[in-house]
PDB file of C-alpha atoms in Angstrom:
ATOM      1  CA  UNK A 317      18.628 -66.368   2.137  1.00 41.00           C
ATOM      2  CA  UNK A 318      20.173 -65.517   5.536  1.00 39.00           C
ATOM      3  CA  UNK A 319      21.851 -62.467   3.992  1.00 38.00           C
ATOM      4  CA  UNK A 320      18.535 -61.280   2.516  1.00 38.00           C
ATOM      5  CA  UNK A 321      16.816 -61.840   5.864  1.00 38.00           C
ATOM      6  CA  UNK A 322      19.488 -59.837   7.692  1.00 37.00           C
ATOM      7  CA  UNK A 323      19.242 -57.070   5.069  1.00 38.00           C
ATOM      8  CA  UNK A 324      15.461 -56.942   5.394  1.00 40.00           C
ATOM      9  CA  UNK A 325      15.713 -56.804   9.193  1.00 40.00           C
ATOM     10  CA  UNK A 326      18.343 -54.080   8.999  1.00 41.00           C
ATOM     11  CA  UNK A 327      16.219 -52.046   6.566  1.00 39.00           C
ATOM     12  CA  UNK A 328      13.138 -52.430   8.767  1.00 39.00           C
ATOM     13  CA  UNK A 329      15.061 -51.313  11.828  1.00 38.00           C
ATOM     14  CA  UNK A 330      16.407 -48.324   9.936  1.00 37.00           C
ATOM     15  CA  UNK A 331      12.940 -47.338   8.757  1.00 35.00           C
ATOM     16  CA  UNK A 332      11.567 -47.722  12.276  1.00 35.00           C
ATOM     17  CA  UNK A 333      14.328 -45.506  13.643  1.00 32.00           C
ATOM     18  CA  UNK A 334      13.676 -42.888  10.971  1.00 34.00           C
ATOM     19  CA  UNK A 335       9.975 -42.980  11.768  1.00 33.00           C
ATOM     20  CA  UNK A 336      10.635 -42.543  15.478  1.00 33.00           C
ATOM     21  CA  UNK A 337      12.700 -39.427  14.781  1.00 36.00           C
ATOM     22  CA  UNK A 338      10.041 -38.086  12.423  1.00 42.00           C
ATOM     23  CA  UNK A 339       7.372 -38.555  15.073  1.00 46.00           C
ATOM     24  CA  UNK A 340       9.435 -37.000  17.876  1.00 63.00           C
ATOM     25  CA  UNK A 341       7.410 -34.485  19.853  1.00 91.00           C
ATOM     26  CA  UNK A 342       8.520 -30.991  20.766  1.00 97.00           C
ATOM     27  CA  UNK A 343       8.274 -30.846  24.549  1.00 98.00           C
ATOM     28  CA  UNK A 344       6.657 -27.611  25.668  1.00 98.00           C
ATOM     29  CA  UNK A 345       7.605 -26.663  29.217  1.00 98.00           C
ATOM     30  CA  UNK A 346       5.005 -24.792  31.256  1.00 98.00           C
ATOM     31  CA  UNK A 347       5.035 -23.889  34.944  1.00 96.00           C
ATOM     32  CA  UNK A 348       3.433 -26.627  37.035  1.00 96.00           C
ATOM     33  CA  UNK A 349       1.877 -23.991  39.292  1.00 93.00           C
ATOM     34  CA  UNK A 350      -1.495 -22.499  38.208  1.00 93.00           C
ATOM     35  CA  UNK A 351      -1.173 -19.078  36.578  1.00 93.00           C
ATOM     36  CA  UNK A 352      -4.615 -18.078  35.284  1.00 92.00           C
ATOM     37  CA  UNK A 353      -5.658 -16.887  32.796  1.00 94.00           C
ATOM     38  CA  UNK A 354      -2.464 -18.042  31.081  1.00 96.00           C
ATOM     39  CA  UNK A 355      -2.310 -21.658  32.229  1.00 97.00           C
ATOM     40  CA  UNK A 356      -4.113 -23.802  34.804  1.00 96.00           C
ATOM     41  CA  UNK A 357      -5.396 -27.344  35.160  1.00 95.00           C
ATOM     42  CA  UNK A 358      -9.032 -28.052  34.309  1.00 95.00           C
ATOM     43  CA  UNK A 359     -11.177 -30.419  36.369  1.00 94.00           C
ATOM     44  CA  UNK A 360     -10.402 -33.249  33.948  1.00 95.00           C
ATOM     45  CA  UNK A 361      -6.656 -32.811  34.441  1.00 94.00           C
ATOM     46  CA  UNK A 362      -5.986 -31.133  31.092  1.00 95.00           C
ATOM     47  CA  UNK A 363      -4.253 -27.769  30.832  1.00 97.00           C
ATOM     48  CA  UNK A 364      -6.203 -24.724  29.716  1.00 97.00           C
ATOM     49  CA  UNK A 365      -5.715 -20.971  29.370  1.00 97.00           C
ATOM     50  CA  UNK A 366      -4.591 -18.296  26.935  1.00 98.00           C
ATOM     51  CA  UNK A 367      -0.962 -19.411  26.793  1.00 98.00           C
ATOM     52  CA  UNK A 368      -1.979 -23.057  26.311  1.00 98.00           C
ATOM     53  CA  UNK A 369      -4.188 -22.120  23.359  1.00 98.00           C
ATOM     54  CA  UNK A 370      -1.478 -19.910  21.885  1.00 98.00           C
ATOM     55  CA  UNK A 371       1.192 -22.604  22.103  1.00 98.00           C
ATOM     56  CA  UNK A 372      -1.214 -25.119  20.547  1.00 98.00           C
ATOM     57  CA  UNK A 373      -1.689 -22.724  17.629  1.00 98.00           C
ATOM     58  CA  UNK A 374       2.077 -22.188  17.379  1.00 98.00           C
ATOM     59  CA  UNK A 375       2.704 -25.942  17.223  1.00 98.00           C
ATOM     60  CA  UNK A 376       0.149 -26.239  14.411  1.00 98.00           C
ATOM     61  CA  UNK A 377       1.800 -23.349  12.557  1.00 98.00           C
ATOM     62  CA  UNK A 378       5.215 -25.003  12.968  1.00 98.00           C
ATOM     63  CA  UNK A 379       3.690 -28.326  11.836  1.00 97.00           C
ATOM     64  CA  UNK A 380       5.087 -29.979  14.951  1.00 97.00           C
ATOM     65  CA  UNK A 381       3.611 -32.554  17.302  1.00 96.00           C
ATOM     66  CA  UNK A 382       3.902 -31.067  20.784  1.00 97.00           C
ATOM     67  CA  UNK A 383       3.641 -32.391  24.316  1.00 96.00           C
ATOM     68  CA  UNK A 384       2.864 -30.186  27.320  1.00 97.00           C
ATOM     69  CA  UNK A 385       5.327 -30.871  30.156  1.00 97.00           C
ATOM     70  CA  UNK A 386       4.630 -29.165  33.523  1.00 97.00           C
ATOM     71  CA  UNK A 387       7.793 -28.209  35.430  1.00 97.00           C
ATOM     72  CA  UNK A 388       8.223 -26.370  38.730  1.00 96.00           C
ATOM     73  CA  UNK A 389       8.886 -22.718  37.893  1.00 94.00           C
ATOM     74  CA  UNK A 390      12.233 -22.468  39.688  1.00 93.00           C
ATOM     75  CA  UNK A 391      13.501 -25.529  37.806  1.00 96.00           C
ATOM     76  CA  UNK A 392      12.214 -24.707  34.344  1.00 97.00           C
ATOM     77  CA  UNK A 393      15.451 -23.308  32.864  1.00 98.00           C
ATOM     78  CA  UNK A 394      17.511 -26.270  34.166  1.00 98.00           C
ATOM     79  CA  UNK A 395      14.888 -28.562  32.592  1.00 98.00           C
ATOM     80  CA  UNK A 396      15.422 -26.823  29.245  1.00 98.00           C
ATOM     81  CA  UNK A 397      19.198 -27.053  29.481  1.00 98.00           C
ATOM     82  CA  UNK A 398      19.061 -30.756  30.388  1.00 98.00           C
ATOM     83  CA  UNK A 399      16.772 -31.390  27.374  1.00 97.00           C
ATOM     84  CA  UNK A 400      13.777 -32.512  29.439  1.00 98.00           C
ATOM     85  CA  UNK A 401      11.857 -29.844  27.525  1.00 98.00           C
ATOM     86  CA  UNK A 402      12.522 -28.033  24.223  1.00 98.00           C
ATOM     87  CA  UNK A 403      10.685 -24.712  24.607  1.00 98.00           C
ATOM     88  CA  UNK A 404       9.589 -22.744  27.671  1.00 98.00           C
ATOM     89  CA  UNK A 405       6.190 -21.089  27.271  1.00 98.00           C
ATOM     90  CA  UNK A 406       5.512 -20.017  30.844  1.00 97.00           C
ATOM     91  CA  UNK A 407       5.122 -16.232  30.702  1.00 96.00           C
ATOM     92  CA  UNK A 408       8.905 -15.872  30.879  1.00 96.00           C
ATOM     93  CA  UNK A 409      10.171 -12.356  30.202  1.00 94.00           C
ATOM     94  CA  UNK A 410      13.051 -11.891  27.775  1.00 96.00           C
ATOM     95  CA  UNK A 411      15.868 -10.420  29.854  1.00 93.00           C
ATOM     96  CA  UNK A 412      19.588  -9.881  29.363  1.00 92.00           C
ATOM     97  CA  UNK A 413      20.343 -11.990  32.439  1.00 92.00           C
ATOM     98  CA  UNK A 414      18.400 -14.990  31.103  1.00 95.00           C
ATOM     99  CA  UNK A 415      19.918 -14.532  27.648  1.00 96.00           C
ATOM    100  CA  UNK A 416      23.308 -15.311  29.154  1.00 96.00           C
ATOM    101  CA  UNK A 417      22.047 -18.867  29.598  1.00 98.00           C
ATOM    102  CA  UNK A 418      19.282 -19.454  27.033  1.00 98.00           C
ATOM    103  CA  UNK A 419      17.915 -17.913  23.855  1.00 98.00           C
ATOM    104  CA  UNK A 420      14.396 -16.634  23.184  1.00 98.00           C
ATOM    105  CA  UNK A 421      11.929 -16.401  20.343  1.00 98.00           C
ATOM    106  CA  UNK A 422      10.462 -13.025  19.473  1.00 98.00           C
ATOM    107  CA  UNK A 423       7.979 -11.821  22.079  1.00 97.00           C
ATOM    108  CA  UNK A 424       4.421 -13.150  21.960  1.00 98.00           C
ATOM    109  CA  UNK A 425       2.944 -10.825  24.585  1.00 97.00           C
ATOM    110  CA  UNK A 426       3.809  -7.936  26.870  1.00 95.00           C
ATOM    111  CA  UNK A 427       1.809  -6.710  29.878  1.00 93.00           C
ATOM    112  CA  UNK A 428       2.833  -4.377  32.709  1.00 92.00           C
ATOM    113  CA  UNK A 429       3.879  -5.296  36.215  1.00 96.00           C
ATOM    114  CA  UNK A 430       1.815  -3.789  39.028  1.00 97.00           C
ATOM    115  CA  UNK A 431       1.798  -3.178  42.768  1.00 98.00           C
ATOM    116  CA  UNK A 432      -1.376  -4.401  44.524  1.00 98.00           C
ATOM    117  CA  UNK A 433      -2.447  -3.493  48.049  1.00 98.00           C
ATOM    118  CA  UNK A 434      -5.602  -2.875  50.150  1.00 98.00           C
ATOM    119  CA  UNK A 435      -7.797  -0.049  48.855  1.00 98.00           C
ATOM    120  CA  UNK A 436      -7.535   1.630  52.251  1.00 97.00           C
ATOM    121  CA  UNK A 437      -3.712   1.721  52.219  1.00 97.00           C
ATOM    122  CA  UNK A 438      -1.963   4.914  51.122  1.00 96.00           C
ATOM    123  CA  UNK A 439       0.967   3.574  49.101  1.00 96.00           C
ATOM    124  CA  UNK A 440       2.280   3.924  45.558  1.00 96.00           C
ATOM    125  CA  UNK A 441       5.172   2.826  43.402  1.00 96.00           C
ATOM    126  CA  UNK A 442       7.372   5.338  45.212  1.00 97.00           C
ATOM    127  CA  UNK A 443       9.807   3.331  47.372  1.00 97.00           C
ATOM    128  CA  UNK A 444       9.421   5.877  50.197  1.00 97.00           C
ATOM    129  CA  UNK A 445       5.716   4.991  50.513  1.00 97.00           C
ATOM    130  CA  UNK A 446       6.673   1.356  51.191  1.00 97.00           C
ATOM    131  CA  UNK A 447       9.003   2.067  54.103  1.00 97.00           C
ATOM    132  CA  UNK A 448       8.388  -0.538  56.798  1.00 95.00           C
ATOM    133  CA  UNK A 449       5.837  -2.426  54.652  1.00 98.00           C
ATOM    134  CA  UNK A 450       5.975  -6.122  53.831  1.00 98.00           C
ATOM    135  CA  UNK A 451       5.945  -6.687  50.058  1.00 98.00           C
ATOM    136  CA  UNK A 452       5.404 -10.157  48.584  1.00 98.00           C
ATOM    137  CA  UNK A 453       6.729 -11.452  45.269  1.00 98.00           C
ATOM    138  CA  UNK A 454       7.245 -14.792  43.512  1.00 97.00           C
ATOM    139  CA  UNK A 455      10.827 -16.072  43.448  1.00 95.00           C
ATOM    140  CA  UNK A 456      12.935 -16.322  40.277  1.00 93.00           C
ATOM    141  CA  UNK A 457      10.822 -13.775  38.382  1.00 95.00           C
ATOM    142  CA  UNK A 458      11.495 -10.391  36.840  1.00 95.00           C
ATOM    143  CA  UNK A 459       9.061  -9.045  39.437  1.00 97.00           C
ATOM    144  CA  UNK A 460      11.413 -10.269  42.167  1.00 97.00           C
ATOM    145  CA  UNK A 461      14.306  -8.533  40.400  1.00 96.00           C
ATOM    146  CA  UNK A 462      12.321  -5.289  40.263  1.00 97.00           C
ATOM    147  CA  UNK A 463      11.363  -5.473  43.934  1.00 98.00           C
ATOM    148  CA  UNK A 464      14.961  -6.122  44.983  1.00 97.00           C
ATOM    149  CA  UNK A 465      16.272  -3.267  42.843  1.00 97.00           C
ATOM    150  CA  UNK A 466      13.631  -0.640  43.649  1.00 97.00           C
ATOM    151  CA  UNK A 467      12.080  -1.562  47.009  1.00 98.00           C
ATOM    152  CA  UNK A 468      14.883  -3.505  48.693  1.00 96.00           C
ATOM    153  CA  UNK A 469      16.125  -0.511  50.721  1.00 96.00           C
ATOM    154  CA  UNK A 470      12.695   0.585  51.949  1.00 96.00           C
ATOM    155  CA  UNK A 471      10.396  -2.461  52.253  1.00 97.00           C
ATOM    156  CA  UNK A 472      10.696  -5.877  53.881  1.00 98.00           C
ATOM    157  CA  UNK A 473      10.593  -8.385  51.019  1.00 98.00           C
ATOM    158  CA  UNK A 474       8.886 -11.759  51.410  1.00 98.00           C
ATOM    159  CA  UNK A 475       9.421 -14.337  48.660  1.00 97.00           C
ATOM    160  CA  UNK A 476       6.973 -17.060  47.576  1.00 97.00           C
ATOM    161  CA  UNK A 477       7.309 -20.214  45.528  1.00 94.00           C
ATOM    162  CA  UNK A 478       4.030 -19.564  43.709  1.00 95.00           C
ATOM    163  CA  UNK A 479       1.838 -16.624  42.736  1.00 95.00           C
ATOM    164  CA  UNK A 480      -1.137 -18.227  44.538  1.00 95.00           C
ATOM    165  CA  UNK A 481       0.759 -18.452  47.838  1.00 97.00           C
ATOM    166  CA  UNK A 482       1.664 -14.779  47.533  1.00 97.00           C
ATOM    167  CA  UNK A 483      -1.972 -13.782  46.980  1.00 97.00           C
ATOM    168  CA  UNK A 484      -3.191 -15.952  49.863  1.00 97.00           C
ATOM    169  CA  UNK A 485      -0.850 -14.140  52.253  1.00 98.00           C
ATOM    170  CA  UNK A 486      -1.906 -10.793  50.812  1.00 98.00           C
ATOM    171  CA  UNK A 487      -5.578 -11.602  51.423  1.00 98.00           C
ATOM    172  CA  UNK A 488      -4.794 -12.867  54.932  1.00 98.00           C
ATOM    173  CA  UNK A 489      -2.956  -9.662  55.831  1.00 98.00           C
ATOM    174  CA  UNK A 490       0.411 -11.339  56.333  1.00 98.00           C
ATOM    175  CA  UNK A 491       1.942  -8.925  53.803  1.00 98.00           C
ATOM    176  CA  UNK A 492       0.945  -5.352  52.986  1.00 98.00           C
ATOM    177  CA  UNK A 493       1.380  -5.408  49.214  1.00 98.00           C
ATOM    178  CA  UNK A 494       2.393  -7.663  46.341  1.00 98.00           C
ATOM    179  CA  UNK A 495       3.997  -7.288  42.923  1.00 98.00           C
ATOM    180  CA  UNK A 496       3.151  -9.306  39.816  1.00 97.00           C
ATOM    181  CA  UNK A 497       1.756  -9.288  36.291  1.00 95.00           C
ATOM    182  CA  UNK A 498      -1.313  -7.078  35.834  1.00 94.00           C
ATOM    183  CA  UNK A 499      -3.290  -9.752  33.978  1.00 93.00           C
ATOM    184  CA  UNK A 500      -2.353 -12.549  36.357  1.00 94.00           C
ATOM    185  CA  UNK A 501      -3.700 -10.419  39.221  1.00 96.00           C
ATOM    186  CA  UNK A 502      -7.150 -10.078  37.615  1.00 93.00           C
ATOM    187  CA  UNK A 503      -8.528 -13.379  38.945  1.00 92.00           C
ATOM    188  CA  UNK A 504      -7.515 -12.373  42.480  1.00 96.00           C
ATOM    189  CA  UNK A 505      -8.845  -8.805  42.198  1.00 96.00           C
ATOM    190  CA  UNK A 506     -12.228  -9.957  40.911  1.00 95.00           C
ATOM    191  CA  UNK A 507     -12.586 -12.690  43.552  1.00 96.00           C
ATOM    192  CA  UNK A 508     -14.209 -12.391  46.970  1.00 97.00           C
ATOM    193  CA  UNK A 509     -10.767 -12.638  48.591  1.00 97.00           C
ATOM    194  CA  UNK A 510      -9.477  -9.724  46.521  1.00 97.00           C
ATOM    195  CA  UNK A 511     -12.519  -7.444  46.768  1.00 97.00           C
ATOM    196  CA  UNK A 512     -10.793  -5.014  49.141  1.00 98.00           C
ATOM    197  CA  UNK A 513      -7.611  -4.739  47.045  1.00 98.00           C
ATOM    198  CA  UNK A 514      -6.619  -2.651  44.042  1.00 98.00           C
ATOM    199  CA  UNK A 515      -3.739  -1.791  41.725  1.00 97.00           C
ATOM    200  CA  UNK A 516      -1.743   1.026  43.268  1.00 98.00           C
ATOM    201  CA  UNK A 517       0.846   1.530  40.531  1.00 97.00           C
ATOM    202  CA  UNK A 518       2.268   0.209  37.274  1.00 96.00           C
ATOM    203  CA  UNK A 519       5.950  -0.642  37.569  1.00 96.00           C
ATOM    204  CA  UNK A 520       8.251  -0.016  34.613  1.00 93.00           C
ATOM    205  CA  UNK A 521      11.946  -0.726  34.131  1.00 94.00           C
ATOM    206  CA  UNK A 522      12.849  -2.165  30.714  1.00 90.00           C
ATOM    207  CA  UNK A 523      16.359  -2.982  31.898  1.00 92.00           C
ATOM    208  CA  UNK A 524      14.689  -5.515  34.241  1.00 94.00           C
ATOM    209  CA  UNK A 525      11.496  -6.517  32.445  1.00 93.00           C
ATOM    210  CA  UNK A 526      12.868  -6.563  28.916  1.00 92.00           C
ATOM    211  CA  UNK A 527      10.746  -6.214  25.741  1.00 94.00           C
ATOM    212  CA  UNK A 528       8.119  -8.814  26.676  1.00 95.00           C
ATOM    213  CA  UNK A 529       7.480 -12.539  27.031  1.00 97.00           C
ATOM    214  CA  UNK A 530       9.039 -15.022  24.602  1.00 98.00           C
ATOM    215  CA  UNK A 531       9.628 -18.725  24.192  1.00 98.00           C
ATOM    216  CA  UNK A 532      12.770 -19.907  25.964  1.00 98.00           C
ATOM    217  CA  UNK A 533      14.946 -22.099  23.705  1.00 98.00           C
ATOM    218  CA  UNK A 534      18.423 -23.615  24.005  1.00 98.00           C
ATOM    219  CA  UNK A 535      21.058 -21.442  22.314  1.00 98.00           C
ATOM    220  CA  UNK A 536      22.065 -24.204  19.912  1.00 97.00           C
ATOM    221  CA  UNK A 537      18.472 -24.818  18.722  1.00 98.00           C
ATOM    222  CA  UNK A 538      18.539 -22.037  16.136  1.00 98.00           C
ATOM    223  CA  UNK A 539      16.275 -23.871  13.691  1.00 97.00           C
ATOM    224  CA  UNK A 540      13.578 -24.339  16.333  1.00 98.00           C
ATOM    225  CA  UNK A 541      13.836 -20.673  17.313  1.00 98.00           C
ATOM    226  CA  UNK A 542      13.380 -19.546  13.705  1.00 98.00           C
ATOM    227  CA  UNK A 543      10.414 -21.906  13.279  1.00 98.00           C
ATOM    228  CA  UNK A 544       8.783 -20.462  16.388  1.00 98.00           C
ATOM    229  CA  UNK A 545       9.426 -16.886  15.218  1.00 98.00           C
ATOM    230  CA  UNK A 546       7.802 -17.682  11.877  1.00 98.00           C
ATOM    231  CA  UNK A 547       4.860 -19.320  13.681  1.00 98.00           C
ATOM    232  CA  UNK A 548       4.318 -16.252  15.891  1.00 98.00           C
ATOM    233  CA  UNK A 549       4.280 -14.058  12.774  1.00 98.00           C
ATOM    234  CA  UNK A 550       1.901 -16.457  11.011  1.00 98.00           C
ATOM    235  CA  UNK A 551      -0.749 -16.681  13.770  1.00 98.00           C
ATOM    236  CA  UNK A 552      -0.690 -12.901  14.196  1.00 98.00           C
ATOM    237  CA  UNK A 553      -1.094 -12.363  10.448  1.00 98.00           C
ATOM    238  CA  UNK A 554      -3.878 -14.905   9.884  1.00 98.00           C
ATOM    239  CA  UNK A 555      -6.061 -13.769  12.807  1.00 98.00           C
ATOM    240  CA  UNK A 556      -5.542 -16.821  15.033  1.00 98.00           C
ATOM    241  CA  UNK A 557      -3.736 -14.819  17.715  1.00 98.00           C
ATOM    242  CA  UNK A 558      -6.481 -12.194  17.855  1.00 97.00           C
ATOM    243  CA  UNK A 559      -9.282 -14.797  17.898  1.00 98.00           C
ATOM    244  CA  UNK A 560      -7.736 -16.610  20.882  1.00 98.00           C
ATOM    245  CA  UNK A 561      -6.945 -13.379  22.731  1.00 97.00           C
ATOM    246  CA  UNK A 562     -10.492 -12.021  22.390  1.00 96.00           C
ATOM    247  CA  UNK A 563     -11.763 -14.965  24.445  1.00 96.00           C
ATOM    248  CA  UNK A 564      -9.668 -13.809  27.393  1.00 95.00           C
ATOM    249  CA  UNK A 565      -8.950 -10.069  27.069  1.00 92.00           C
ATOM    250  CA  UNK A 566     -10.651  -6.877  25.874  1.00 88.00           C
ATOM    251  CA  UNK A 567      -7.344  -5.260  24.869  1.00 88.00           C
ATOM    252  CA  UNK A 568      -4.287  -6.038  22.756  1.00 92.00           C
ATOM    253  CA  UNK A 569      -2.093  -8.280  24.953  1.00 94.00           C
ATOM    254  CA  UNK A 570       0.695  -8.253  22.376  1.00 95.00           C
ATOM    255  CA  UNK A 571       1.656  -4.754  23.487  1.00 85.00           C
ATOM    256  CA  UNK A 572       3.665  -2.104  21.729  1.00 58.00           C
TER     257      UNK A 572
END
């Protein structure tokens, strides 16, 4: 009887362990800082935005239970490597430098980087036009890499922890111009604070910006990467991607 009891207990424990693995959630890392229209906190504390809806659709296509985990932007790759999260979906560009450390899914969108400044200011993407100007950019981004490479010898560069902080200083006149994603700038440009500002130039350098934005994944998680690639293809083929995107944009955000 004792042997049967021990066997039953052992079997139950084994089944419980199997069930816990089966129910394990894929932890989706997003930047804790607001980045509308891609991701921001709603009044009720939930996360909303285009990228949140897209990753929800991707999880459904992968048939995975997912948990959104906000992480400070400058610590998001370390969080992936330490297994606090499983996938980064935080508008992270696929670059050769990042691929030395982590892997990526196929891209799921691609939008240009831009230079924004007051409408009254005569500047462009030409580094010479920025001589003596203060240019703001968010740290640990491809935009920061572009600014360092192209404007570092002509402009004074000021770095910010968040995109919002950068835009606040731009509106307050503490910097002359700022660099960032064209879509992310739209909320600022259509706000009262951004009414006197405009896009001065699109900034292009594929060696810095890469082919677009993808999901960051640990190099050893090849199965998860392939599942995400298949999910991206599925939601684009079945119309889910387009249906979500139309709620936010009047153009094809996927890019060429």
